[in-house]
Short mmCIF file of C-alpha atoms in Angstrom, two decimals:
data_model
loop_
_atom_site.label_atom_id
_atom_site.label_comp_id
_atom_site.label_asym_id
_atom_site.label_seq_id
_atom_site.Cartn_x
_atom_site.Cartn_y
_atom_site.Cartn_z
CA MET A 1 -45.37 30.26 -46.45
CA ALA A 2 -48.23 32.08 -44.73
CA ILE A 3 -46.45 35.33 -43.98
CA HIS A 4 -48.50 38.41 -44.93
CA SER A 5 -46.17 41.37 -44.97
CA ALA A 6 -42.70 42.12 -45.05
CA GLY A 7 -43.61 44.75 -42.39
CA ARG A 8 -45.37 41.59 -40.07
CA GLN A 9 -42.73 39.16 -40.94
CA GLU A 10 -40.24 41.80 -39.24
CA GLU A 11 -42.35 42.39 -36.32
CA LYS A 12 -42.38 38.73 -35.60
CA LEU A 13 -39.04 37.98 -35.80
CA VAL A 14 -37.92 40.79 -33.87
CA THR A 15 -40.35 39.34 -31.65
CA ALA A 16 -38.95 36.08 -32.36
CA LEU A 17 -35.17 36.93 -31.18
CA ILE A 18 -36.12 39.04 -27.97
CA ASP A 19 -37.85 36.24 -26.76
CA ILE A 20 -34.84 33.93 -27.75
CA GLY A 21 -32.68 36.30 -25.90
CA LYS A 22 -34.82 36.17 -22.49
CA GLU A 23 -34.38 31.94 -23.36
CA LEU A 24 -30.58 32.48 -23.36
CA ALA A 25 -30.75 34.75 -19.50
CA SER A 26 -33.27 32.27 -17.82
CA THR A 27 -32.31 28.74 -19.47
CA ILE A 28 -28.94 26.39 -19.32
CA GLU A 29 -29.94 23.37 -19.57
CA LEU A 30 -29.30 22.52 -23.34
CA GLU A 31 -32.33 19.84 -24.39
CA GLU A 32 -34.72 22.89 -22.79
CA LEU A 33 -32.89 25.45 -24.86
CA LEU A 34 -33.80 24.23 -27.89
CA ASN A 35 -37.00 23.09 -27.54
CA ARG A 36 -38.20 26.45 -26.62
CA ILE A 37 -36.25 27.70 -29.62
CA LEU A 38 -38.08 25.42 -32.20
CA ARG A 39 -41.49 26.86 -30.54
CA ILE A 40 -40.40 29.87 -31.01
CA SER A 41 -39.51 30.02 -34.10
CA ARG A 42 -42.55 28.12 -35.69
CA GLU A 43 -44.54 31.56 -34.53
CA VAL A 44 -42.28 33.03 -37.28
CA PHE A 45 -41.68 30.41 -39.97
CA ARG A 46 -45.26 28.45 -39.19
CA PHE A 47 -43.38 24.89 -40.71
CA GLU A 48 -45.11 22.18 -40.46
CA ASN A 49 -41.44 20.29 -39.12
CA ALA A 50 -38.30 20.94 -38.01
CA ILE A 51 -35.17 19.60 -36.79
CA ILE A 52 -31.76 20.92 -35.51
CA ARG A 53 -28.46 18.74 -35.25
CA LEU A 54 -25.37 19.87 -34.21
CA LEU A 55 -21.82 18.89 -35.04
CA GLU A 56 -19.78 16.25 -33.92
CA GLU A 57 -16.51 17.44 -34.96
CA LYS A 58 -14.53 14.05 -34.17
CA ARG A 59 -16.71 11.96 -35.07
CA GLY A 60 -17.72 14.27 -38.39
CA VAL A 61 -21.59 14.17 -38.14
CA LEU A 62 -24.69 15.60 -37.44
CA VAL A 63 -26.44 14.34 -34.16
CA THR A 64 -30.36 15.34 -33.72
CA ALA A 65 -30.95 17.33 -30.33
CA ALA A 66 -34.17 18.91 -30.93
CA SER A 67 -37.19 18.34 -33.26
CA TYR A 68 -40.84 19.05 -34.04
CA GLY A 69 -43.58 17.10 -36.04
CA TYR A 70 -41.15 14.27 -36.98
CA GLU A 71 -41.44 9.66 -36.45
CA GLU A 72 -38.36 9.06 -34.16
CA GLU A 73 -37.68 6.76 -37.01
CA ALA A 74 -36.46 9.61 -39.26
CA THR A 75 -34.26 11.81 -36.64
CA GLY A 76 -32.73 8.85 -35.26
CA PRO A 77 -29.89 8.12 -38.24
CA GLU A 78 -26.96 10.22 -38.36
CA ILE A 79 -26.06 12.26 -40.96
CA THR A 80 -22.68 12.36 -42.61
CA VAL A 81 -20.80 15.74 -43.04
CA GLY A 82 -21.65 15.86 -46.89
CA GLN A 83 -24.04 14.05 -47.13
CA GLY A 84 -27.90 14.94 -47.97
CA VAL A 85 -28.88 18.74 -47.38
CA MET A 86 -28.15 18.85 -44.43
CA GLY A 87 -24.64 16.95 -44.67
CA GLN A 88 -23.84 19.84 -47.78
CA VAL A 89 -25.09 23.11 -45.48
CA ALA A 90 -22.87 21.50 -42.34
CA ARG A 91 -19.55 21.24 -44.75
CA ASP A 92 -20.05 24.37 -47.02
CA GLY A 93 -21.27 26.56 -44.07
CA GLU A 94 -24.07 28.30 -46.15
CA PRO A 95 -28.35 27.85 -46.10
CA ILE A 96 -30.11 25.63 -49.40
CA LEU A 97 -33.09 26.12 -49.92
CA LEU A 98 -35.37 23.56 -52.29
CA THR A 99 -39.29 24.85 -53.56
CA ASP A 100 -39.60 21.01 -54.58
CA ILE A 101 -38.00 18.53 -52.70
CA ALA A 102 -39.49 15.63 -54.61
CA SER A 103 -37.14 16.52 -58.29
CA HIS A 104 -34.16 16.97 -55.79
CA PRO A 105 -31.19 13.95 -55.82
CA ASP A 106 -28.99 14.83 -52.32
CA TYR A 107 -32.59 14.92 -50.16
CA VAL A 108 -32.76 12.61 -47.43
CA PRO A 109 -36.23 11.97 -46.11
CA GLY A 110 -37.76 13.29 -42.96
CA ILE A 111 -41.16 12.92 -43.17
CA SER A 112 -43.21 11.07 -45.35
CA GLY A 113 -44.47 13.78 -48.50
CA ALA A 114 -41.96 16.47 -47.25
CA ARG A 115 -42.32 18.96 -50.85
CA SER A 116 -40.28 22.42 -49.44
CA GLU A 117 -36.99 22.24 -47.46
CA LEU A 118 -34.70 25.03 -45.80
CA ALA A 119 -31.62 24.34 -43.73
CA VAL A 120 -29.47 27.27 -42.63
CA PRO A 121 -26.33 26.56 -40.86
CA LEU A 122 -25.93 27.68 -36.89
CA VAL A 123 -22.40 29.23 -36.49
CA ALA A 124 -20.87 30.83 -33.41
CA ARG A 125 -17.92 32.29 -33.16
CA ASP A 126 -17.39 31.61 -36.96
CA ARG A 127 -17.29 28.07 -36.93
CA VAL A 128 -20.74 25.83 -37.76
CA ILE A 129 -21.70 23.57 -35.03
CA GLY A 130 -24.65 22.40 -36.37
CA VAL A 131 -27.91 22.70 -39.07
CA PHE A 132 -31.33 24.52 -38.54
CA ASN A 133 -34.13 22.68 -41.26
CA VAL A 134 -37.44 23.74 -41.57
CA GLU A 135 -39.66 21.35 -43.33
CA SER A 136 -43.19 21.90 -45.36
CA PRO A 137 -45.41 19.43 -47.41
CA ARG A 138 -46.34 21.97 -49.34
CA PRO A 139 -44.12 23.16 -52.63
CA HIS A 140 -42.10 26.76 -52.68
CA ALA A 141 -43.74 26.77 -48.74
CA PHE A 142 -40.42 28.71 -48.74
CA SER A 143 -39.43 31.67 -50.22
CA ARG A 144 -35.59 33.39 -50.65
CA GLY A 145 -36.79 35.73 -48.62
CA ASP A 146 -37.21 33.33 -45.73
CA ILE A 147 -33.40 33.39 -45.57
CA ALA A 148 -31.87 36.11 -43.38
CA PRO A 149 -35.29 35.63 -40.90
CA LEU A 150 -33.78 32.24 -40.57
CA MET A 151 -29.96 33.17 -40.26
CA THR A 152 -30.75 35.74 -37.58
CA MET A 153 -32.85 33.54 -36.03
CA ALA A 154 -30.39 30.63 -36.32
CA GLY A 155 -27.61 32.88 -35.50
CA GLN A 156 -28.86 33.40 -31.82
CA ALA A 157 -30.02 30.31 -31.13
CA ALA A 158 -26.27 29.22 -31.90
CA ILE A 159 -25.27 32.05 -29.29
CA ALA A 160 -27.45 30.12 -26.53
CA ILE A 161 -26.12 26.86 -27.57
CA GLU A 162 -23.11 27.60 -27.46
CA ASN A 163 -23.24 29.06 -24.28
CA ALA A 164 -25.34 26.49 -22.96
CA ARG A 165 -22.61 23.53 -24.07
CA LEU A 166 -20.10 26.21 -22.57
CA TYR A 167 -21.62 26.22 -19.39
CA GLN A 168 -21.77 22.40 -19.05
CA ASN A 169 -18.61 21.87 -19.64
CA LEU A 170 -17.99 24.41 -17.15
CA LYS A 171 -20.57 23.07 -14.83
CA GLY A 172 -19.11 18.72 -15.69
CA MET A 173 -15.35 20.22 -15.20
CA SER A 174 -16.27 21.69 -12.46
CA GLU A 175 -18.32 18.71 -10.57
CA ARG A 176 -14.88 16.43 -11.66
CA TYR A 177 -12.34 19.76 -9.66
CA GLN A 178 -15.31 19.06 -6.93
CA LYS A 179 -14.97 15.41 -7.04
CA LEU A 180 -11.15 15.23 -7.67
CA HIS A 181 -10.90 17.82 -4.70
CA GLN A 182 -12.50 15.72 -2.36
CA PHE A 183 -10.69 12.42 -3.05
CA ASN A 184 -7.56 14.13 -2.44
CA GLY A 185 -8.95 15.86 1.01
CA SER A 186 -9.80 12.13 1.66
CA ILE A 187 -6.74 10.99 0.64
CA LEU A 188 -4.89 13.84 2.95
CA GLN A 189 -7.01 13.75 5.45
CA SER A 190 -7.26 9.73 5.74
CA ALA A 191 -3.19 8.95 5.31
CA ASN A 192 -1.40 7.65 8.48
CA LEU A 193 1.41 10.56 8.51
CA GLY A 194 1.00 13.81 9.45
CA ILE A 195 0.57 16.07 5.94
CA TYR A 196 0.87 20.03 5.88
CA THR A 197 1.85 22.69 3.57
CA VAL A 198 3.32 26.18 4.33
CA ASP A 199 3.24 28.68 0.98
CA ASN A 200 6.42 31.13 0.72
CA GLU A 201 5.30 33.30 3.51
CA MET A 202 5.16 30.15 5.40
CA ARG A 203 1.57 30.43 5.96
CA VAL A 204 0.18 26.85 7.13
CA THR A 205 -3.18 26.37 4.14
CA SER A 206 -3.64 22.86 4.97
CA TRP A 207 -3.32 20.65 8.12
CA ASN A 208 -4.38 16.99 8.16
CA ARG A 209 -6.07 15.40 10.76
CA ARG A 210 -3.35 12.99 12.24
CA ILE A 211 -0.91 16.07 12.29
CA GLU A 212 -3.74 17.34 14.08
CA ASP A 213 -3.34 14.56 16.91
CA MET A 214 0.41 14.84 16.72
CA SER A 215 0.59 18.51 17.56
CA GLY A 216 -2.22 18.79 19.62
CA MET A 217 -3.45 21.95 17.20
CA ALA A 218 -6.40 21.51 15.89
CA GLU A 219 -6.90 22.64 11.75
CA SER A 220 -9.42 26.18 12.37
CA GLU A 221 -5.94 26.83 15.09
CA VAL A 222 -3.27 27.26 12.52
CA LEU A 223 -5.21 27.73 9.01
CA GLY A 224 -3.42 31.52 7.57
CA HIS A 225 -1.66 31.91 10.87
CA SER A 226 2.86 31.97 10.26
CA LEU A 227 4.32 27.92 11.43
CA PHE A 228 6.75 29.58 13.19
CA ARG A 229 4.34 31.80 15.57
CA ILE A 230 2.89 28.98 16.80
CA PHE A 231 5.52 26.64 16.64
CA PRO A 232 8.71 29.42 17.48
CA GLY A 233 10.90 26.20 18.60
CA LEU A 234 11.34 24.84 15.23
CA GLU A 235 13.03 28.02 13.84
CA GLY A 236 15.49 27.04 16.90
CA GLU A 237 15.87 23.64 15.69
CA GLY A 238 16.74 24.13 12.70
CA PHE A 239 13.68 23.21 10.43
CA ALA A 240 13.03 27.08 9.39
CA ASP A 241 16.13 26.90 7.08
CA ARG A 242 15.61 23.85 5.40
CA VAL A 243 12.26 24.98 4.90
CA HIS A 244 14.07 27.88 3.34
CA LYS A 245 16.25 25.44 1.15
CA VAL A 246 13.29 23.37 -0.65
CA PHE A 247 11.87 27.14 -1.41
CA ASP A 248 15.05 28.25 -2.79
CA THR A 249 16.78 25.46 -4.74
CA GLY A 250 13.74 24.27 -5.48
CA MET A 251 14.90 20.35 -4.36
CA PRO A 252 13.37 18.08 -1.08
CA GLU A 253 14.77 17.83 1.58
CA LYS A 254 14.22 15.37 4.90
CA PHE A 255 15.82 15.19 8.84
CA ARG A 256 15.13 14.21 11.93
CA LEU A 257 13.43 16.54 14.73
CA ALA A 258 13.68 16.22 18.18
CA HIS A 259 11.35 18.71 19.80
CA ARG A 260 8.47 19.01 22.81
CA ASP A 261 5.03 19.82 21.35
CA HIS A 262 2.58 22.52 22.76
CA ARG A 263 1.45 18.86 25.29
CA GLY A 264 4.79 19.52 26.64
CA GLU A 265 5.93 15.72 25.52
CA MET A 266 9.36 14.81 23.98
CA ARG A 267 8.21 13.62 20.36
CA PHE A 268 10.90 12.12 17.76
CA GLN A 269 10.04 11.97 14.25
CA LYS A 270 11.39 12.19 11.00
CA ARG A 271 10.19 15.02 8.20
CA ARG A 272 10.60 15.41 4.69
CA LEU A 273 10.02 18.24 2.68
CA ALA A 274 8.72 18.64 -0.94
CA PRO A 275 8.73 21.55 -3.40
CA LEU A 276 5.20 22.43 -4.44
CA LYS A 277 4.87 23.69 -7.87
CA GLU A 278 2.81 25.75 -10.05
CA ASP A 279 4.47 26.89 -13.67
CA GLY A 280 7.59 25.33 -12.58
CA LYS A 281 8.09 27.92 -9.61
CA THR A 282 8.22 27.01 -6.12
CA VAL A 283 5.02 28.43 -4.43
CA GLY A 284 4.97 26.60 -1.45
CA VAL A 285 6.23 23.35 0.26
CA VAL A 286 4.83 20.64 1.28
CA VAL A 287 5.63 18.59 4.92
CA ILE A 288 5.35 15.01 5.71
CA VAL A 289 6.09 14.15 9.77
CA GLU A 290 6.65 10.87 10.49
CA ASP A 291 6.69 10.31 14.54
CA VAL A 292 8.99 7.87 15.65
CA THR A 293 8.99 8.57 19.20
CA GLU A 294 6.95 4.97 20.27
CA PHE A 295 9.26 3.00 18.24
CA ARG A 296 12.67 4.76 19.18
CA ARG A 297 11.05 4.02 23.22
CA LEU A 298 10.65 0.14 22.05
CA LEU A 299 13.91 0.54 20.48
CA ASP A 300 15.36 2.20 24.25
CA GLN A 301 13.64 0.37 26.28
CA THR A 302 14.89 -3.16 24.28
CA LEU A 303 18.57 -1.80 24.93
CA GLN A 304 18.08 -0.95 28.12
CA SER A 305 16.27 -4.63 29.20
CA GLU A 306 19.16 -6.21 27.66
CA LYS A 307 21.84 -3.98 29.42
CA LEU A 308 19.49 -5.03 32.46
CA ALA A 309 19.48 -8.30 31.68
CA GLU A 310 23.44 -8.50 31.84
CA VAL A 311 23.52 -6.32 34.72
CA GLY A 312 21.70 -9.15 36.14
CA ARG A 313 23.64 -11.83 34.67
CA LEU A 314 27.02 -9.96 36.53
CA SER A 315 25.31 -9.68 39.74
CA ALA A 316 24.32 -13.31 39.60
CA GLY A 317 28.12 -13.98 39.04
CA ILE A 318 28.79 -11.10 41.59
CA ALA A 319 26.86 -12.49 43.77
CA HIS A 320 28.25 -16.24 43.60
CA GLU A 321 32.05 -15.01 44.05
CA ILE A 322 30.65 -13.81 46.98
CA ASN A 323 29.02 -16.43 48.82
CA ASN A 324 32.38 -18.77 48.72
CA PRO A 325 34.17 -16.30 51.13
CA LEU A 326 30.96 -15.71 53.14
CA ALA A 327 31.26 -19.14 53.33
CA VAL A 328 34.68 -19.38 54.66
CA ILE A 329 34.57 -16.32 56.57
CA ALA A 330 30.83 -18.41 57.74
CA TYR A 331 32.92 -21.40 58.80
CA GLY A 332 36.23 -19.18 61.11
CA ALA A 333 33.35 -17.84 62.80
CA GLN A 334 31.47 -21.06 64.24
CA LEU A 335 35.16 -22.64 64.80
CA LEU A 336 35.81 -19.16 66.77
CA GLN A 337 32.47 -19.82 68.65
CA ARG A 338 33.97 -23.37 70.07
CA GLU A 339 36.79 -21.65 72.16
CA GLU A 340 36.31 -21.49 75.20
CA ASN A 341 38.95 -18.85 76.23
CA LEU A 342 37.54 -16.06 74.65
CA SER A 343 35.99 -13.27 76.32
CA SER A 344 32.51 -11.55 76.49
CA PHE A 345 33.94 -8.72 74.05
CA GLN A 346 35.18 -11.76 71.83
CA LYS A 347 32.13 -13.45 71.73
CA GLU A 348 30.54 -10.47 70.67
CA LEU A 349 32.72 -9.62 67.70
CA VAL A 350 32.03 -13.19 66.68
CA GLU A 351 28.38 -13.54 66.40
CA ARG A 352 27.98 -10.04 64.33
CA VAL A 353 30.34 -11.37 61.91
CA GLU A 354 28.06 -14.44 62.04
CA SER A 355 24.62 -12.13 61.69
CA GLU A 356 26.73 -9.81 58.88
CA VAL A 357 27.72 -12.89 56.91
CA GLU A 358 23.89 -14.07 57.30
CA ARG A 359 22.50 -10.82 56.46
CA LEU A 360 24.96 -10.64 52.88
CA LYS A 361 23.52 -14.00 52.29
CA ALA A 362 20.25 -13.26 52.28
CA LEU A 363 21.31 -10.14 50.41
CA THR A 364 22.76 -12.05 47.85
CA GLY A 365 20.69 -14.85 47.92
CA GLY A 366 17.95 -12.90 46.41
CA LEU A 367 19.72 -11.12 43.93
CA LEU A 368 20.68 -14.42 42.71
CA SER A 369 16.76 -15.25 42.98
CA PHE A 370 15.70 -12.02 41.11
CA SER A 371 18.38 -12.71 38.04
CA ARG A 372 17.47 -16.32 37.49
CA GLY A 373 14.30 -14.78 35.63
CA GLN A 374 12.72 -18.69 35.25
CA GLY A 375 9.69 -16.90 33.26
CA ALA A 376 5.86 -16.72 34.88
CA ALA A 377 6.01 -20.11 37.19
CA LYS A 378 3.75 -19.50 39.79
CA ARG A 379 3.84 -21.54 43.62
CA TRP A 380 2.92 -21.05 46.46
CA VAL A 381 4.64 -17.96 47.87
CA ASP A 382 4.67 -15.96 50.76
CA LEU A 383 3.27 -12.18 50.43
CA ASN A 384 5.53 -11.13 53.61
CA GLU A 385 8.52 -12.73 52.50
CA ILE A 386 8.03 -11.65 49.13
CA LEU A 387 8.18 -7.70 50.37
CA GLN A 388 11.25 -8.27 52.65
CA ASP A 389 13.37 -9.92 50.00
CA VAL A 390 12.21 -6.84 48.00
CA LEU A 391 13.10 -4.43 51.18
CA ARG A 392 16.62 -6.43 51.25
CA LEU A 393 17.21 -5.58 47.55
CA VAL A 394 16.37 -1.54 47.74
CA ARG A 395 17.24 -0.75 51.03
CA TYR A 396 20.19 1.17 50.24
CA GLU A 397 18.49 3.88 47.95
CA VAL A 398 15.64 4.50 50.57
CA THR A 399 18.15 5.00 53.80
CA ARG A 400 20.51 7.27 51.42
CA HIS A 401 17.69 9.49 50.80
CA SER A 402 16.90 10.08 54.85
CA ILE A 403 12.95 8.33 54.38
CA VAL A 404 12.25 6.44 57.31
CA LEU A 405 10.88 3.04 56.96
CA LYS A 406 7.74 1.50 58.53
CA GLU A 407 6.56 -2.05 57.91
CA SER A 408 3.31 -3.48 58.74
CA TYR A 409 2.75 -7.09 57.70
CA GLY A 410 -0.55 -8.73 58.60
CA GLU A 411 -1.47 -11.99 58.66
CA VAL A 412 -2.26 -12.97 55.01
CA PRO A 413 -2.68 -16.54 53.63
CA VAL A 414 0.23 -18.15 50.47
CA LEU A 415 -0.94 -17.07 47.46
CA GLN A 416 -0.25 -19.19 44.26
CA ALA A 417 2.10 -16.66 42.52
CA ASP A 418 5.66 -16.03 40.63
CA PRO A 419 7.76 -14.22 42.48
CA ASN A 420 10.23 -12.84 40.62
CA LYS A 421 7.16 -10.91 38.55
CA LEU A 422 5.86 -10.03 41.96
CA LYS A 423 9.52 -8.87 43.23
CA GLN A 424 9.50 -6.83 40.32
CA VAL A 425 6.51 -5.22 40.84
CA PHE A 426 7.11 -3.77 44.25
CA ILE A 427 10.47 -3.02 43.68
CA ASN A 428 9.48 -0.56 40.89
CA LEU A 429 7.09 1.13 43.48
CA ILE A 430 9.01 1.44 45.95
CA LEU A 431 11.76 3.18 43.88
CA ASN A 432 9.41 5.48 42.51
CA ALA A 433 8.12 6.31 46.34
CA ALA A 434 12.21 7.18 47.30
CA GLN A 435 12.49 9.55 43.95
CA ALA A 436 9.13 10.57 45.01
CA MET A 437 10.73 12.07 48.70
CA LYS A 438 15.16 12.54 47.79
CA GLU A 439 14.63 15.60 50.58
CA GLY A 440 13.11 12.27 53.24
CA GLY A 441 9.56 12.02 54.10
CA THR A 442 8.18 8.65 55.12
CA LEU A 443 7.71 5.66 53.15
CA SER A 444 4.93 2.99 54.51
CA VAL A 445 4.55 -1.27 53.22
CA GLU A 446 2.31 -2.79 54.07
CA THR A 447 -0.14 -6.10 53.94
CA ARG A 448 -3.66 -7.21 55.20
CA PRO A 449 -6.37 -9.55 54.28
CA ALA A 450 -8.49 -7.60 51.91
CA GLY A 451 -11.71 -9.43 52.15
CA GLU A 452 -13.88 -11.21 48.97
CA GLY A 453 -10.82 -13.79 48.97
CA MET A 454 -8.32 -11.26 48.16
CA LEU A 455 -4.99 -9.95 49.49
CA GLU A 456 -4.24 -6.54 50.03
CA ALA A 457 -0.07 -4.83 49.66
CA VAL A 458 -0.01 -1.30 50.12
CA VAL A 459 3.22 0.91 49.19
CA SER A 460 2.64 4.90 50.62
CA ASP A 461 5.34 7.44 50.23
CA SER A 462 4.68 11.25 51.89
CA GLY A 463 6.00 12.84 48.49
CA ALA A 464 4.61 15.74 46.52
CA GLY A 465 1.43 13.74 44.82
CA ILE A 466 0.86 13.20 41.75
CA PRO A 467 -1.12 15.86 39.74
CA PRO A 468 -4.79 14.84 37.60
CA GLU A 469 -3.53 15.63 34.53
CA VAL A 470 -0.69 13.11 35.16
CA ARG A 471 -2.28 10.06 36.74
CA LYS A 472 -5.09 9.89 33.85
CA ARG A 473 -2.34 8.71 32.26
CA ILE A 474 0.24 7.10 34.13
CA PHE A 475 -0.81 3.50 32.97
CA GLU A 476 -0.24 4.20 29.25
CA PRO A 477 3.42 3.37 28.09
CA PHE A 478 6.09 5.04 26.96
CA PHE A 479 4.50 7.85 29.58
CA THR A 480 7.08 9.50 31.86
CA THR A 481 7.48 12.81 33.67
CA LYS A 482 11.05 11.78 34.63
CA LYS A 483 14.11 13.96 31.93
CA GLU A 484 15.14 12.04 29.30
CA GLY A 485 17.52 9.44 29.63
CA GLU A 486 16.35 8.77 33.23
CA GLY A 487 13.21 6.69 32.46
CA THR A 488 11.07 4.30 29.95
CA GLY A 489 7.54 5.00 30.32
CA LEU A 490 7.21 1.65 30.69
CA GLY A 491 7.96 0.66 34.75
CA LEU A 492 4.13 0.82 35.89
CA TYR A 493 2.81 -0.46 32.50
CA ILE A 494 4.79 -3.23 33.12
CA CYS A 495 3.52 -3.59 37.30
CA ARG A 496 -0.45 -3.12 36.33
CA ASN A 497 0.00 -6.18 33.57
CA ILE A 498 2.50 -8.47 35.86
CA VAL A 499 -0.83 -7.32 39.03
CA LEU A 500 -3.20 -8.58 35.37
CA GLU A 501 -1.32 -11.24 34.78
CA HIS A 502 -2.29 -12.62 38.18
CA GLU A 503 -6.36 -12.45 38.20
CA GLY A 504 -5.20 -9.23 40.44
CA ARG A 505 -5.76 -5.15 40.12
CA LEU A 506 -3.56 -2.19 40.65
CA GLU A 507 -4.84 0.98 42.18
CA LEU A 508 -3.63 4.45 42.64
CA GLU A 509 -4.30 7.21 45.00
CA SER A 510 -2.61 10.82 45.26
CA ALA A 511 -3.56 14.06 45.68
CA VAL A 512 -0.47 17.16 45.15
CA GLY A 513 0.81 17.83 48.22
CA LYS A 514 -0.76 14.44 50.03
CA GLY A 515 1.62 11.79 48.90
CA THR A 516 1.00 8.95 46.88
CA THR A 517 -0.63 5.73 47.68
CA PHE A 518 -0.03 2.25 45.63
CA ARG A 519 -2.53 -0.83 46.45
CA VAL A 520 -2.13 -4.33 44.93
CA PHE A 521 -4.53 -6.70 45.07
CA LEU A 522 -3.70 -10.07 44.85
CA PRO A 523 -6.51 -13.49 44.71
CA ALA A 524 -5.17 -16.00 48.06
CA GLU A 525 -5.91 -19.41 48.15
#
């Protein structure tokens, strides 16, 4: 080996170790680190060829990680532990020096014409992780004096290799954890159920998009805050007791809850609570929220519709039964009118009986017509007559609130429409107006041509008016400002759909303190 003195050798070795230490501090990519170690080592040992093979323990083979001066066919094949010089070094953990390779039976050829070889183990944390092997075409190029310096460099290199491997493993684990975290986050955010978690101090630790929509609270507004400070009503609704029970027992819980959210809307929810465990200890609670408000309201509406249908059938039966005695009364009044010896007072009473009988017949006739529900059967109808029939049906509701009724019917042509469905629209609008004036007011009903082949029916009240925030949502299904059980929130939604079915439009005008006006536009003949 071309080394002039022990002092010079030691100086180069110290310099090389310092350089390797610097590489260790500056380089974390394994392949680049190994190539730098080979370059630094060559400055010390002046070898013609060198190779670093790392041990794959599971398969028991040495695989080339870096090399200098070899052809690819020499570095490609794997070496089994125990095979050849490097295989024996990997197996025994001891260096091997061959001063004349040609006479050694265990040599696995690396380069053509190699005459001497020195192989030392790479040891990190008392474990062989590979082999550092140098070769020369000159016999006796390496001596026993080179073993210790190369072992020292190999030890430093092994630490660097192990640290680089550790970094790569940590980097891989970090990337996998990050991907898993992103995947779990995507699942959490994409779920159609409201999902959030709380820790043992009831602080919110996660909050998905669906629960944002349900609660009206953004993730940034709730994370890290106490759940029951944000939603104090939950404690009184029994939710707090269920959460504490999950922490105490480590068992899941489920229950139904009806509460008002931050927007003031009544919501019906199913809640499932599951323990979040770490090392067998409950450290948090996962809350899964399913909003069943729409389903509940749809079910209520279905039941209400069935009740109304039954009331309609009952009303039709009652109207039919009333018509029978009315016919007898009308016949009796007609007979009395033929009497010649009636006083003027008696004649006036008979005429009043006939008038009231006709009024009752019109009322029962309207009930029978409305309760038949013959589907969307359009025919030629008079809009004025439809409104007059409706007012006969709802007049009691209007008069009992001391409401002054103003009617103005313009000359409007007939139109193609389903009379029963139009009656449903106007009954809803007029009853809503009456309910808005429980302490009295003025209800105006008007019809007139609207131009461009349209007719206009106007229902106005002098009530309190509708706030802007309510006007924006008034035609939404299930939206209502009435108390629970007083309305389903479908009346105006259905009215608008009926008007759209007739190729018309329903418009709203309202101001707080100035009353409300609904305008129904329908196509004329």
